[in-house]
Amino acid sequence: METVTKQEKSRDLPFISEQEAARRHLLSADMLQKLHLMPTTAPVARCNAKSGEILYYNPERVKEAPAAHWYGKKEKPKAPAKRPPSGEVRRMSARYAATCGFYSAAALARMYYEPTEGPVAFYMTKSGTRVDLFDRATCRRLPLPCTKCGTGVRYRAKLCEACYRAEMDARRREGDLYRSAKYGASREATLFFDLEMTGVYSHDEVLSVTVMNAAGELLFHSLTRPERKKRWRRTEEIHGITPDMVKESPTLYEIAPELRTILNSAKRLIAFGTSTDLMHLQRLYGTREEKRALREKALDCAAEFARYAHEHELGLTHLSLSDAMTHFGLSWEGTAHSSLADTDACRRVFEQLFPHYYESE
């Protein structure tokens, strides 16, 4: 794979779960490698797995990769085909012709090529029929057909423009219906949260926790002191929390009783990227049943915005919280990338996505 830049590893890239990535049909680097594809744009999401960070790419923004891309070695130039002298069309076996890149017109049509020059060789079938062979290097590449209707020329996602537009219209109608539904949720029981941490991996520690309800009431906000980490220079540049700022703060486990009480009162927990934050909150609970109950309450606003952006073809690259705020014309309250500002921003973005979420039928 190509080297991942610092920008691609930044806070702007939303976290999602592996299940959510599968639901959205995103492709990981390993999957791209197995399919011999390479991305044409930056990753759209990331996930913290046991094996490390996984970057996910848009399946509609990939292309076929050369062998050298995956195996890290210079691609050996192919030996030139032993072409017959100019003007001579000689006889050869079909197998040897294929090694030279010579194919029949029918075989070329199946590969979506069309001859532009005369035959360079031929072979004879068992019935004595002569089959002319053409050099694929001199052939014209034909447009690939739509995988749905089979007639139109591919435009995007292996579909022709008409089929692609029809599919996107159907997806958009379904998504808009889902987002505009009235769910009758309680603003007091719908909580938004955000954590700032020393890093993005499971072994990193929490530096700040914020929880507020859908009415905008701040229920909990505190800096927390890491028990192992002494410095976090890379993430400090993002959220601005320094070691001196948290040295007198309580640890995460010291605030756990109060935080658990608040989280247990929620019927829905929403964050912009729940994967890592929820993993740290689950550590506050002792039993598997409690951890599962917490996860079942969670809803990922980042995943909902990604679906909206795809269905409405916004053309965004990272689909970050900042992107969502900009798209909906919202202004930040406080400093972006602090848990307090991010929690409030997530709450307001969610209301843009689900304008009738708290209304009843």
PDB file of C-alpha atoms in Angstrom, residues 105-307:
ATOM      1  CA  ALA A 105     -11.251 -10.978 -33.099  1.00  0.00           C
ATOM      2  CA  ALA A 106     -13.787 -12.965 -31.053  1.00  0.00           C
ATOM      3  CA  ALA A 107     -11.408 -13.255 -28.077  1.00  0.00           C
ATOM      4  CA  LEU A 108     -10.597  -9.557 -28.286  1.00  0.00           C
ATOM      5  CA  ALA A 109     -14.313  -8.700 -28.305  1.00  0.00           C
ATOM      6  CA  ARG A 110     -14.775 -10.680 -25.090  1.00  0.00           C
ATOM      7  CA  MET A 111     -11.972  -8.569 -23.573  1.00  0.00           C
ATOM      8  CA  TYR A 112     -13.575  -5.395 -24.992  1.00  0.00           C
ATOM      9  CA  TYR A 113     -10.885  -4.689 -27.582  1.00  0.00           C
ATOM     10  CA  GLU A 114     -11.275  -3.924 -31.268  1.00  0.00           C
ATOM     11  CA  PRO A 115      -8.539  -4.454 -33.903  1.00  0.00           C
ATOM     12  CA  THR A 116      -7.245  -1.307 -35.586  1.00  0.00           C
ATOM     13  CA  GLU A 117      -4.663  -3.030 -37.818  1.00  0.00           C
ATOM     14  CA  GLY A 118      -4.570  -6.138 -39.913  1.00  0.00           C
ATOM     15  CA  PRO A 119      -3.812  -9.643 -38.605  1.00  0.00           C
ATOM     16  CA  VAL A 120      -0.240 -10.467 -37.569  1.00  0.00           C
ATOM     17  CA  ALA A 121      -0.651 -14.254 -37.434  1.00  0.00           C
ATOM     18  CA  PHE A 122      -3.187 -17.062 -37.732  1.00  0.00           C
ATOM     19  CA  TYR A 123      -3.807 -20.583 -36.537  1.00  0.00           C
ATOM     20  CA  MET A 124      -5.762 -23.463 -38.009  1.00  0.00           C
ATOM     21  CA  THR A 125      -8.550 -25.272 -36.166  1.00  0.00           C
ATOM     22  CA  LYS A 126      -8.949 -29.052 -36.257  1.00  0.00           C
ATOM     23  CA  SER A 127     -11.655 -28.618 -38.848  1.00  0.00           C
ATOM     24  CA  GLY A 128      -9.226 -26.732 -41.051  1.00  0.00           C
ATOM     25  CA  THR A 129     -10.706 -23.270 -40.480  1.00  0.00           C
ATOM     26  CA  ARG A 130      -8.254 -20.389 -40.486  1.00  0.00           C
ATOM     27  CA  VAL A 131      -8.507 -17.972 -37.541  1.00  0.00           C
ATOM     28  CA  ASP A 132      -6.740 -14.612 -37.905  1.00  0.00           C
ATOM     29  CA  LEU A 133      -4.882 -13.227 -34.885  1.00  0.00           C
ATOM     30  CA  PHE A 134      -4.389  -9.568 -33.985  1.00  0.00           C
ATOM     31  CA  ASP A 135      -1.870  -7.827 -31.734  1.00  0.00           C
ATOM     32  CA  ARG A 136      -3.741  -6.577 -28.651  1.00  0.00           C
ATOM     33  CA  ALA A 137      -1.115  -3.831 -28.174  1.00  0.00           C
ATOM     34  CA  THR A 138      -2.387  -2.139 -31.336  1.00  0.00           C
ATOM     35  CA  CYS A 139      -6.081  -2.648 -30.581  1.00  0.00           C
ATOM     36  CA  ARG A 140      -8.516  -0.010 -29.370  1.00  0.00           C
ATOM     37  CA  ARG A 141     -10.005  -0.402 -25.915  1.00  0.00           C
ATOM     38  CA  LEU A 142     -13.801  -0.509 -26.077  1.00  0.00           C
ATOM     39  CA  PRO A 143     -15.994   1.076 -23.395  1.00  0.00           C
ATOM     40  CA  LEU A 144     -17.047  -1.423 -20.738  1.00  0.00           C
ATOM     41  CA  PRO A 145     -20.787  -2.144 -20.517  1.00  0.00           C
ATOM     42  CA  CYS A 146     -22.984  -1.461 -17.499  1.00  0.00           C
ATOM     43  CA  THR A 147     -23.130  -4.465 -15.171  1.00  0.00           C
ATOM     44  CA  LYS A 148     -26.863  -3.884 -14.616  1.00  0.00           C
ATOM     45  CA  CYS A 149     -28.424  -3.220 -18.005  1.00  0.00           C
ATOM     46  CA  GLY A 150     -25.533  -4.584 -20.087  1.00  0.00           C
ATOM     47  CA  THR A 151     -25.963  -1.972 -22.804  1.00  0.00           C
ATOM     48  CA  GLY A 152     -24.940   1.446 -21.521  1.00  0.00           C
ATOM     49  CA  VAL A 153     -21.329   2.513 -21.074  1.00  0.00           C
ATOM     50  CA  ARG A 154     -19.999   2.423 -17.514  1.00  0.00           C
ATOM     51  CA  TYR A 155     -20.161   5.779 -15.789  1.00  0.00           C
ATOM     52  CA  ARG A 156     -19.591   5.091 -12.085  1.00  0.00           C
ATOM     53  CA  ALA A 157     -19.643   2.052  -9.760  1.00  0.00           C
ATOM     54  CA  LYS A 158     -19.627  -0.188 -12.871  1.00  0.00           C
ATOM     55  CA  LEU A 159     -23.024   1.207 -13.895  1.00  0.00           C
ATOM     56  CA  CYS A 160     -24.020   3.369 -16.843  1.00  0.00           C
ATOM     57  CA  GLU A 161     -25.133   6.898 -16.018  1.00  0.00           C
ATOM     58  CA  ALA A 162     -28.837   6.082 -16.305  1.00  0.00           C
ATOM     59  CA  CYS A 163     -28.602   3.023 -14.030  1.00  0.00           C
ATOM     60  CA  TYR A 164     -26.335   4.846 -11.607  1.00  0.00           C
ATOM     61  CA  ARG A 165     -28.701   7.823 -11.353  1.00  0.00           C
ATOM     62  CA  ALA A 166     -31.678   5.522 -10.899  1.00  0.00           C
ATOM     63  CA  GLU A 167     -29.907   3.600  -8.137  1.00  0.00           C
ATOM     64  CA  MET A 168     -28.754   6.784  -6.383  1.00  0.00           C
ATOM     65  CA  ASP A 169     -32.265   8.263  -6.603  1.00  0.00           C
ATOM     66  CA  ALA A 170     -33.672   5.126  -4.987  1.00  0.00           C
ATOM     67  CA  ARG A 171     -31.031   5.189  -2.252  1.00  0.00           C
ATOM     68  CA  ARG A 172     -31.597   8.886  -1.637  1.00  0.00           C
ATOM     69  CA  ARG A 173     -35.372   8.455  -1.345  1.00  0.00           C
ATOM     70  CA  GLU A 174     -34.929   5.568   1.081  1.00  0.00           C
ATOM     71  CA  GLY A 175     -32.342   7.468   3.136  1.00  0.00           C
ATOM     72  CA  ASP A 176     -34.343  10.694   3.252  1.00  0.00           C
ATOM     73  CA  LEU A 177     -37.424   8.769   4.361  1.00  0.00           C
ATOM     74  CA  TYR A 178     -35.385   7.121   7.135  1.00  0.00           C
ATOM     75  CA  ARG A 179     -33.897  10.444   8.282  1.00  0.00           C
ATOM     76  CA  SER A 180     -37.142  12.418   8.130  1.00  0.00           C
ATOM     77  CA  ALA A 181     -39.132   9.888  10.180  1.00  0.00           C
ATOM     78  CA  LYS A 182     -40.536  10.839  13.589  1.00  0.00           C
ATOM     79  CA  TYR A 183     -38.965   8.608  16.244  1.00  0.00           C
ATOM     80  CA  GLY A 184     -40.516  10.176  19.345  1.00  0.00           C
ATOM     81  CA  ALA A 185     -37.201  10.130  21.219  1.00  0.00           C
ATOM     82  CA  SER A 186     -36.814  11.948  24.526  1.00  0.00           C
ATOM     83  CA  ARG A 187     -34.380  14.861  24.491  1.00  0.00           C
ATOM     84  CA  GLU A 188     -33.527  14.170  28.136  1.00  0.00           C
ATOM     85  CA  ALA A 189     -32.826  10.464  27.497  1.00  0.00           C
ATOM     86  CA  THR A 190     -30.833  11.059  24.284  1.00  0.00           C
ATOM     87  CA  LEU A 191     -27.252  11.789  25.282  1.00  0.00           C
ATOM     88  CA  PHE A 192     -24.303  12.960  23.203  1.00  0.00           C
ATOM     89  CA  PHE A 193     -20.725  12.359  24.294  1.00  0.00           C
ATOM     90  CA  ASP A 194     -17.141  12.831  23.231  1.00  0.00           C
ATOM     91  CA  LEU A 195     -13.747  11.820  24.623  1.00  0.00           C
ATOM     92  CA  GLU A 196     -10.326  13.327  24.000  1.00  0.00           C
ATOM     93  CA  MET A 197      -7.444  10.888  24.332  1.00  0.00           C
ATOM     94  CA  THR A 198      -3.685  10.543  24.321  1.00  0.00           C
ATOM     95  CA  GLY A 199      -3.886   8.702  21.011  1.00  0.00           C
ATOM     96  CA  VAL A 200      -6.162   6.685  18.761  1.00  0.00           C
ATOM     97  CA  TYR A 201      -5.348   3.140  19.857  1.00  0.00           C
ATOM     98  CA  SER A 202      -6.892   0.876  22.486  1.00  0.00           C
ATOM     99  CA  HIS A 203      -3.876   1.244  24.796  1.00  0.00           C
ATOM    100  CA  ASP A 204      -4.218   5.046  24.869  1.00  0.00           C
ATOM    101  CA  GLU A 205      -5.918   6.864  27.749  1.00  0.00           C
ATOM    102  CA  VAL A 206      -8.724   9.372  28.198  1.00  0.00           C
ATOM    103  CA  LEU A 207      -7.941  13.054  28.809  1.00  0.00           C
ATOM    104  CA  SER A 208     -11.395  14.615  28.715  1.00  0.00           C
ATOM    105  CA  VAL A 209     -15.035  13.476  28.897  1.00  0.00           C
ATOM    106  CA  THR A 210     -18.162  15.442  27.986  1.00  0.00           C
ATOM    107  CA  VAL A 211     -21.799  14.341  28.064  1.00  0.00           C
ATOM    108  CA  MET A 212     -24.824  16.503  27.243  1.00  0.00           C
ATOM    109  CA  ASN A 213     -28.429  15.752  26.390  1.00  0.00           C
ATOM    110  CA  ALA A 214     -30.330  16.593  23.222  1.00  0.00           C
ATOM    111  CA  ALA A 215     -31.721  19.751  24.849  1.00  0.00           C
ATOM    112  CA  GLY A 216     -28.172  21.114  25.020  1.00  0.00           C
ATOM    113  CA  GLU A 217     -27.864  20.723  28.810  1.00  0.00           C
ATOM    114  CA  LEU A 218     -24.356  19.855  29.964  1.00  0.00           C
ATOM    115  CA  LEU A 219     -24.597  16.769  32.196  1.00  0.00           C
ATOM    116  CA  PHE A 220     -20.908  16.017  32.683  1.00  0.00           C
ATOM    117  CA  HIS A 221     -17.583  17.558  31.727  1.00  0.00           C
ATOM    118  CA  SER A 222     -14.177  16.824  33.213  1.00  0.00           C
ATOM    119  CA  LEU A 223     -10.521  16.568  32.357  1.00  0.00           C
ATOM    120  CA  THR A 224      -9.025  13.227  33.385  1.00  0.00           C
ATOM    121  CA  ARG A 225      -5.500  12.292  34.380  1.00  0.00           C
ATOM    122  CA  PRO A 226      -3.873   9.360  32.551  1.00  0.00           C
ATOM    123  CA  GLU A 227      -2.375   6.704  34.817  1.00  0.00           C
ATOM    124  CA  ARG A 228       0.361   5.527  32.425  1.00  0.00           C
ATOM    125  CA  LYS A 229       0.936   8.091  29.687  1.00  0.00           C
ATOM    126  CA  LYS A 230       3.166  11.052  30.569  1.00  0.00           C
ATOM    127  CA  ARG A 231       3.094  12.902  27.255  1.00  0.00           C
ATOM    128  CA  TRP A 232       1.051  12.863  24.038  1.00  0.00           C
ATOM    129  CA  ARG A 233       2.610  15.385  21.723  1.00  0.00           C
ATOM    130  CA  ARG A 234       0.872  14.318  18.508  1.00  0.00           C
ATOM    131  CA  THR A 235      -2.683  14.519  19.834  1.00  0.00           C
ATOM    132  CA  GLU A 236      -1.850  17.552  21.988  1.00  0.00           C
ATOM    133  CA  GLU A 237      -1.526  19.513  18.752  1.00  0.00           C
ATOM    134  CA  ILE A 238      -5.131  18.584  17.925  1.00  0.00           C
ATOM    135  CA  HIS A 239      -7.083  19.010  21.163  1.00  0.00           C
ATOM    136  CA  GLY A 240      -4.665  21.306  23.061  1.00  0.00           C
ATOM    137  CA  ILE A 241      -4.732  19.328  26.329  1.00  0.00           C
ATOM    138  CA  THR A 242      -1.255  19.389  27.909  1.00  0.00           C
ATOM    139  CA  PRO A 243       0.139  17.201  30.717  1.00  0.00           C
ATOM    140  CA  ASP A 244       0.108  20.220  33.064  1.00  0.00           C
ATOM    141  CA  MET A 245      -3.597  20.769  32.457  1.00  0.00           C
ATOM    142  CA  VAL A 246      -4.560  17.306  33.753  1.00  0.00           C
ATOM    143  CA  LYS A 247      -1.995  16.671  36.488  1.00  0.00           C
ATOM    144  CA  GLU A 248      -4.507  17.616  39.236  1.00  0.00           C
ATOM    145  CA  SER A 249      -7.519  16.058  37.522  1.00  0.00           C
ATOM    146  CA  PRO A 250      -9.225  12.822  38.620  1.00  0.00           C
ATOM    147  CA  THR A 251      -8.558   9.579  36.778  1.00  0.00           C
ATOM    148  CA  LEU A 252     -11.199   8.007  34.577  1.00  0.00           C
ATOM    149  CA  TYR A 253     -11.949   5.394  37.219  1.00  0.00           C
ATOM    150  CA  GLU A 254     -12.394   8.028  39.898  1.00  0.00           C
ATOM    151  CA  ILE A 255     -15.187   9.650  37.908  1.00  0.00           C
ATOM    152  CA  ALA A 256     -16.581   6.268  36.817  1.00  0.00           C
ATOM    153  CA  PRO A 257     -19.468   6.021  39.375  1.00  0.00           C
ATOM    154  CA  GLU A 258     -20.940   9.393  38.395  1.00  0.00           C
ATOM    155  CA  LEU A 259     -20.361   8.773  34.706  1.00  0.00           C
ATOM    156  CA  ARG A 260     -21.984   5.328  34.820  1.00  0.00           C
ATOM    157  CA  THR A 261     -25.088   6.775  36.478  1.00  0.00           C
ATOM    158  CA  ILE A 262     -25.483   9.310  33.681  1.00  0.00           C
ATOM    159  CA  LEU A 263     -24.838   6.785  30.904  1.00  0.00           C
ATOM    160  CA  ASN A 264     -27.245   4.265  32.430  1.00  0.00           C
ATOM    161  CA  SER A 265     -30.035   6.867  32.329  1.00  0.00           C
ATOM    162  CA  ALA A 266     -29.733   7.188  28.555  1.00  0.00           C
ATOM    163  CA  LYS A 267     -31.933   5.414  26.040  1.00  0.00           C
ATOM    164  CA  ARG A 268     -29.664   6.470  23.179  1.00  0.00           C
ATOM    165  CA  LEU A 269     -25.958   7.414  23.195  1.00  0.00           C
ATOM    166  CA  ILE A 270     -24.677   9.326  20.168  1.00  0.00           C
ATOM    167  CA  ALA A 271     -21.167  10.385  19.172  1.00  0.00           C
ATOM    168  CA  PHE A 272     -19.406  11.342  15.966  1.00  0.00           C
ATOM    169  CA  GLY A 273     -17.405   8.121  15.637  1.00  0.00           C
ATOM    170  CA  THR A 274     -18.301   5.746  18.453  1.00  0.00           C
ATOM    171  CA  SER A 275     -15.751   2.963  17.970  1.00  0.00           C
ATOM    172  CA  THR A 276     -12.845   4.134  20.156  1.00  0.00           C
ATOM    173  CA  ASP A 277     -14.808   6.316  22.579  1.00  0.00           C
ATOM    174  CA  LEU A 278     -17.314   3.577  23.330  1.00  0.00           C
ATOM    175  CA  MET A 279     -14.518   1.051  23.855  1.00  0.00           C
ATOM    176  CA  HIS A 280     -13.073   3.222  26.648  1.00  0.00           C
ATOM    177  CA  LEU A 281     -16.479   3.796  28.241  1.00  0.00           C
ATOM    178  CA  GLN A 282     -17.170   0.054  28.246  1.00  0.00           C
ATOM    179  CA  ARG A 283     -14.141  -0.397  30.477  1.00  0.00           C
ATOM    180  CA  LEU A 284     -16.075   1.353  33.228  1.00  0.00           C
ATOM    181  CA  TYR A 285     -18.394  -1.658  33.413  1.00  0.00           C
ATOM    182  CA  GLY A 286     -17.580  -5.008  34.964  1.00  0.00           C
ATOM    183  CA  THR A 287     -19.854  -7.503  33.256  1.00  0.00           C
ATOM    184  CA  ARG A 288     -20.292  -8.510  29.647  1.00  0.00           C
ATOM    185  CA  GLU A 289     -24.030  -7.830  29.864  1.00  0.00           C
ATOM    186  CA  GLU A 290     -23.410  -4.239  30.989  1.00  0.00           C
ATOM    187  CA  LYS A 291     -20.931  -3.658  28.184  1.00  0.00           C
ATOM    188  CA  ARG A 292     -23.354  -5.068  25.624  1.00  0.00           C
ATOM    189  CA  ALA A 293     -26.200  -2.928  26.958  1.00  0.00           C
ATOM    190  CA  LEU A 294     -24.045   0.177  26.557  1.00  0.00           C
ATOM    191  CA  ARG A 295     -23.129  -0.711  22.989  1.00  0.00           C
ATOM    192  CA  GLU A 296     -26.753  -1.410  22.051  1.00  0.00           C
ATOM    193  CA  LYS A 297     -27.603   2.185  23.006  1.00  0.00           C
ATOM    194  CA  ALA A 298     -24.891   3.635  20.758  1.00  0.00           C
ATOM    195  CA  LEU A 299     -25.562   5.351  17.442  1.00  0.00           C
ATOM    196  CA  ASP A 300     -22.726   6.650  15.262  1.00  0.00           C
ATOM    197  CA  CYS A 301     -23.458  10.115  13.867  1.00  0.00           C
ATOM    198  CA  ALA A 302     -20.375   9.862  11.631  1.00  0.00           C
ATOM    199  CA  ALA A 303     -21.799   6.776   9.913  1.00  0.00           C
ATOM    200  CA  GLU A 304     -25.150   8.520   9.433  1.00  0.00           C
ATOM    201  CA  PHE A 305     -23.449  11.555   7.907  1.00  0.00           C
ATOM    202  CA  ALA A 306     -21.365   9.302   5.642  1.00  0.00           C
ATOM    203  CA  ARG A 307     -24.546   7.647   4.372  1.00  0.00           C
TER     204      ARG A 307
END
